[in-house]
Short mmCIF file of C-alpha atoms in Angstrom, two decimals:
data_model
loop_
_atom_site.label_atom_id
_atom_site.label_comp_id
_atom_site.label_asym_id
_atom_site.label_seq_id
_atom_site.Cartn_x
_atom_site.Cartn_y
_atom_site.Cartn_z
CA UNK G 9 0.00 0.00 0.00
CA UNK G 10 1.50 3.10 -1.45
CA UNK G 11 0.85 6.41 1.29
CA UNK G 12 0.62 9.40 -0.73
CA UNK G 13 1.13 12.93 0.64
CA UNK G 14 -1.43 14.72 2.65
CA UNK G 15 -4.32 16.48 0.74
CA UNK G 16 -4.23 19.84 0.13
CA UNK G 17 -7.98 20.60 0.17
CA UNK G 18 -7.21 24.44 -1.52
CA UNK G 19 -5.93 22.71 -4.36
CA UNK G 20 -8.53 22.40 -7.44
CA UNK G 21 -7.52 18.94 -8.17
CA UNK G 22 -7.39 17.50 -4.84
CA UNK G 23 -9.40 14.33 -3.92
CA UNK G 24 -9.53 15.44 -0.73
CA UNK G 25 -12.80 17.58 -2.04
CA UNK G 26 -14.34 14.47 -3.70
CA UNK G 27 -14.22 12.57 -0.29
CA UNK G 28 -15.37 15.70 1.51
CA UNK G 29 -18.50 15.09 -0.72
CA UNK G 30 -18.65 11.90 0.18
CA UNK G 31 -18.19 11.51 3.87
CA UNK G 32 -20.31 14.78 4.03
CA UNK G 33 -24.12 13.88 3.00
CA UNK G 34 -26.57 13.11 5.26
CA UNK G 35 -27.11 10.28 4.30
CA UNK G 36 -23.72 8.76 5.21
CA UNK G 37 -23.01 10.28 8.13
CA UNK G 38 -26.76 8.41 9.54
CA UNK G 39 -25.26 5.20 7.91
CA UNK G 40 -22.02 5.74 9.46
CA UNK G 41 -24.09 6.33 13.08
CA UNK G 42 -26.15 3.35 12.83
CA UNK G 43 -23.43 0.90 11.61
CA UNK G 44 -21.02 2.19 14.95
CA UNK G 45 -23.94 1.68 17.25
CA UNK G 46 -24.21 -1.47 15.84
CA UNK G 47 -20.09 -2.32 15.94
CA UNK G 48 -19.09 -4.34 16.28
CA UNK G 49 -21.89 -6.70 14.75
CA UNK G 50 -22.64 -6.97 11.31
CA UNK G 51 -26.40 -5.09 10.20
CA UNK G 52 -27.54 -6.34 7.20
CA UNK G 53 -29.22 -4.18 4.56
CA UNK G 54 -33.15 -4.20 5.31
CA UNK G 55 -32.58 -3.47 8.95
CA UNK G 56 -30.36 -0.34 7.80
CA UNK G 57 -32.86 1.06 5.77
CA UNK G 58 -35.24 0.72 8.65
CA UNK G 59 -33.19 2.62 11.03
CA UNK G 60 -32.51 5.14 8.56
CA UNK G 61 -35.97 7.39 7.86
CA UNK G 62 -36.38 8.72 4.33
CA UNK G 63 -33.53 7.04 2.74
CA UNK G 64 -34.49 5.21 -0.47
CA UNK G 65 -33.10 1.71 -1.64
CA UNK G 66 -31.27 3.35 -4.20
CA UNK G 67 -29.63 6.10 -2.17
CA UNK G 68 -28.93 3.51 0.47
CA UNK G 69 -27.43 1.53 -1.44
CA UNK G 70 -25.34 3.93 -3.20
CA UNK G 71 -23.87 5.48 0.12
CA UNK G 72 -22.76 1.84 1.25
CA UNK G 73 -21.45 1.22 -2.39
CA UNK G 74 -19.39 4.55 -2.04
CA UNK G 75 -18.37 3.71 1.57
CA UNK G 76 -17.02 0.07 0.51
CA UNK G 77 -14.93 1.37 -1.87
CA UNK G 78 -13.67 3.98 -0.14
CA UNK G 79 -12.75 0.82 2.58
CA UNK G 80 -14.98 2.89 5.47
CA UNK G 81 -17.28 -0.16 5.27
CA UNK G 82 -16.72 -3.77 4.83
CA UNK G 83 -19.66 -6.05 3.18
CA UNK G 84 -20.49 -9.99 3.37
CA UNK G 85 -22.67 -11.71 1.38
CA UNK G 86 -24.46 -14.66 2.67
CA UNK G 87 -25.49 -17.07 -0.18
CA UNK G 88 -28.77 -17.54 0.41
CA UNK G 89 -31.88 -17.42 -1.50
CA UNK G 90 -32.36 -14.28 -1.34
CA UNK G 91 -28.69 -13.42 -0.95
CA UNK G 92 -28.52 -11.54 2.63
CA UNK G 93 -25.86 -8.77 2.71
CA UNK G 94 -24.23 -7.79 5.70
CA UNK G 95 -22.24 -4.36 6.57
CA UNK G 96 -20.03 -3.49 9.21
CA UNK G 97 -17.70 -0.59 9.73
CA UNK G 98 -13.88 -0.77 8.87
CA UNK G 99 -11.26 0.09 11.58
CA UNK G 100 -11.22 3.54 8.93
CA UNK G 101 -15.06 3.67 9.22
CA UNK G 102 -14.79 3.58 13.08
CA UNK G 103 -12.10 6.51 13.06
CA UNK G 104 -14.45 8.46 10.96
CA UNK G 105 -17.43 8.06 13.48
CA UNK G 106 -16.16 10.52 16.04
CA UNK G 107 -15.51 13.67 13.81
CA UNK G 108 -18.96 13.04 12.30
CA UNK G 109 -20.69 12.50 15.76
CA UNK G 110 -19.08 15.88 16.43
CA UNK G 111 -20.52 17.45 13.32
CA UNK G 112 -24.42 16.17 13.73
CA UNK G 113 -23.98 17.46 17.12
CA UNK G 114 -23.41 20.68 16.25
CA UNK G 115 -25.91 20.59 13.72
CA UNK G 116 -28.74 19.34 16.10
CA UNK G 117 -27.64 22.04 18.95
CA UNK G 118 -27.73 25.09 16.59
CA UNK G 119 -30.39 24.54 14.37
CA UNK G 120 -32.76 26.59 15.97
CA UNK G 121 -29.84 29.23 15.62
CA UNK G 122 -29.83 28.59 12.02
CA UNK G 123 -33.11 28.82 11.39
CA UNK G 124 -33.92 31.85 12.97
CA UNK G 125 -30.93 33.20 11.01
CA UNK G 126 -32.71 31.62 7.86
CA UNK G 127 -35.99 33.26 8.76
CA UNK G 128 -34.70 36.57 9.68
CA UNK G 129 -33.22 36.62 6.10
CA UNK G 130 -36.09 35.83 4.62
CA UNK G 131 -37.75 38.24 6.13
CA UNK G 132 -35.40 41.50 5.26
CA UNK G 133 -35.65 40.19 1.89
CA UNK G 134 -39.64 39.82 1.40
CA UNK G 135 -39.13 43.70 2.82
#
């Protein structure tokens, strides 16, 4: 395993802003939660989608897709008819728990903040 430099995130061509992308929806960073409450067991697909409101199928299965590859998330499949898949955070997923823990934290304390900000804007400009 080759370690390259460390990002520069400034830099136009850095994938440091593609994973920013990545690691930064919504949708991860509940699929991320549920899979470290879970840790260090195995959830399999249905019961993530059930313990993740509003996601669809197709977006939850495009987050885990994105977080195997990025090797945040490991998956098993069990041969059986129908094929059960499993998913379980990655010694890298688990890292990546705590700054994102931090970040919907913030986000649930200060929304109110935010959306008084967000009404008090649109306010001044419907005046």
């Amino acid at each position: 395993m080759t370690r390259a430099r460390r990002g520069d995130l400034f830099a136009p061509d850095c994938p440091t802003r593609q994973l920013l992308d990545r690691i930064g929806t919504k949708w991860t960073s509940m699929a991320v939660k549920v899979l470290a409450e879970a840790a260090p067991d195995e959830v399999r697909f249905a019961d993530l989608r059930r313990r993740i409101p509003g996601i669809s199928q197709k977006m939850l299965s495009t987050t885990l897709r994105s977080l195997v590859r990025d090797g945040l998330v490991a998956r098993r499949v069990q041969p059986t008819v129908p094929p059960s898949v499993y998913y379980q955070l990655t010694e890298l997923g688990r890292s990546l728990e705590g700054p994102l823990a931090h970040l919907r934290t913030w986000a649930e304390e200060n929304m109110p903040r935010i959306e008084d900000n967000n009404r008090l804007d649109d306010e001044e400009r419907a005046s």
